[in-house]
Short mmCIF file of C-alpha atoms in Angstrom, two decimals:
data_model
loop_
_atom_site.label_atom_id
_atom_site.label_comp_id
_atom_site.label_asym_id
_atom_site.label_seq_id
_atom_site.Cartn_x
_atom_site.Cartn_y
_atom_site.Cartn_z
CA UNK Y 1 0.00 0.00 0.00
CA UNK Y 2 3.29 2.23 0.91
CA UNK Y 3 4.30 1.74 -2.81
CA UNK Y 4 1.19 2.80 -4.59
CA UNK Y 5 1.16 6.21 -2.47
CA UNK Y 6 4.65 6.66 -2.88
CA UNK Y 7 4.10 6.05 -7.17
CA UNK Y 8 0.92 8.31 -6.84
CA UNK Y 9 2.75 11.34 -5.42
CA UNK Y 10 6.24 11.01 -8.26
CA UNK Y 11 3.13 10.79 -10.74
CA UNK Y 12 1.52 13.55 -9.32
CA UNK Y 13 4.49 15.47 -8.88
CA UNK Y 14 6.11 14.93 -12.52
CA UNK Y 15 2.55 15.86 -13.93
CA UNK Y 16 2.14 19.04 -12.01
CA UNK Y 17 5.84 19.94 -12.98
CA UNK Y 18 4.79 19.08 -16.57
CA UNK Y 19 2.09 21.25 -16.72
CA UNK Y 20 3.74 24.22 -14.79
CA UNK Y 21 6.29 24.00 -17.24
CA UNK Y 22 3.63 24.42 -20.10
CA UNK Y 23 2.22 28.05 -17.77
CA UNK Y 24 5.58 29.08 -17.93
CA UNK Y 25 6.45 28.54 -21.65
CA UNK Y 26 3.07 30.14 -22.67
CA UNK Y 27 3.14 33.64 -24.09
CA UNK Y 28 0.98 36.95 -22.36
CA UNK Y 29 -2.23 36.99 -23.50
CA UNK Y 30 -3.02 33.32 -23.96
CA UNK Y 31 -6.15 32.43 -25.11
CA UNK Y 32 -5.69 30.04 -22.05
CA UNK Y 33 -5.30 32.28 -19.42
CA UNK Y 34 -1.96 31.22 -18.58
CA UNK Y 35 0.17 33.41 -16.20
CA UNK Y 36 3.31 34.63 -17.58
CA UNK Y 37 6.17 33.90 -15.12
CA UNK Y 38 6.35 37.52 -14.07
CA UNK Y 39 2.43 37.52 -13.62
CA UNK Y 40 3.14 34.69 -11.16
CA UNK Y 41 5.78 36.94 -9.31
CA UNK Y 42 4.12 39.98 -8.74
CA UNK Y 43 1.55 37.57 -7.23
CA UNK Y 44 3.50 35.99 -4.79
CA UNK Y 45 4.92 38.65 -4.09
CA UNK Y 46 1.59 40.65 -3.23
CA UNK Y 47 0.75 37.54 -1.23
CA UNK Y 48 4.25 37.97 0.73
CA UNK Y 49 3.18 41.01 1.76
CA UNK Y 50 -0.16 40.42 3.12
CA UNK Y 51 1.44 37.41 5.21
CA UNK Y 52 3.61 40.06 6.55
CA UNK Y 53 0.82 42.25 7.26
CA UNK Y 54 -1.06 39.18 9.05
CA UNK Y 55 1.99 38.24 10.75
CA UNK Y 56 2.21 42.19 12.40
CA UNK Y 57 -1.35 42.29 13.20
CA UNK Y 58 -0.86 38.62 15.20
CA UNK Y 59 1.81 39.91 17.16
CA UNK Y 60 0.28 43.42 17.88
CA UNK Y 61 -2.49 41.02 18.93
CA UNK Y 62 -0.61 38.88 21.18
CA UNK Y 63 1.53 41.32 23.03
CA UNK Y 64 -1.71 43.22 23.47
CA UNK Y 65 -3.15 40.28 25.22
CA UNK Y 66 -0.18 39.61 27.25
CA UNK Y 67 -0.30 43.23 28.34
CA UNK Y 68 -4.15 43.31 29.67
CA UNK Y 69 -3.18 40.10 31.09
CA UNK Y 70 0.10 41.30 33.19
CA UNK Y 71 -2.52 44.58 34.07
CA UNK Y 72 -5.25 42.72 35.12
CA UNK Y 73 -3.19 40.45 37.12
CA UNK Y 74 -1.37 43.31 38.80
CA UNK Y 75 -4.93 44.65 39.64
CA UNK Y 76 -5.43 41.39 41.80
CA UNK Y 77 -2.00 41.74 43.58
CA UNK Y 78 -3.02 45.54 44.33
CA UNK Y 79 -6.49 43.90 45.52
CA UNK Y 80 -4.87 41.52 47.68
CA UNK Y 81 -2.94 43.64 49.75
#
C-alpha cells in the first residue's frame, strides 16, 4: 500500500511539474489564461506582503493580550494587599 502512495505522489508530482512548465512557456495573453512567469511573481509577491501584514497584526495582537493580562493580574495583587 506504501508503494502505490509513494508512485501516486512522483506521478503527481512529474505531472504538475509538466504542466507548470507548459504556464511558464506560454506567451501573455493566452487564449488560455496562462500566467506569464512575471504575472506569477508579482503575485507571490503581493501575497508575501499580506502574510507580513497578518503576521504584524498577530503579534500586535498577542503582546496586546499579554499586556491586559500582566494589568489585570497586577490589579489582583493591588487587591490583595
Amino acid at each position: 500500500m506504501k508503494t502505490y502512495f509513494t508512485v501516486f505522489v512522483v506521478v503527481f508530482a512529474i505531472l504538475n511539474f509538466v504542466h507548470d512548465s507548459q504556464e511558464f512557456s506560454a506567451g501573455a495573453g493566452t487564449v488560455t489564461g496562462r500566467r506569464t512567469f512575471d504575472e506569477r511573481l508579482a503575485y507571490c509577491e503581493v501575497m508575501e506582503n499580506k502574510c507580513q501584514s497578518l503576521r504584524q497584526k498577530l503579534k500586535q495582537s498577542q503582546n496586546n493580550r499579554l499586556q491586559r493580562k500582566w494589568s489585570n493580574s497586577r490589579f489582583e495583587e493591588d487587591d490583595k494587599e
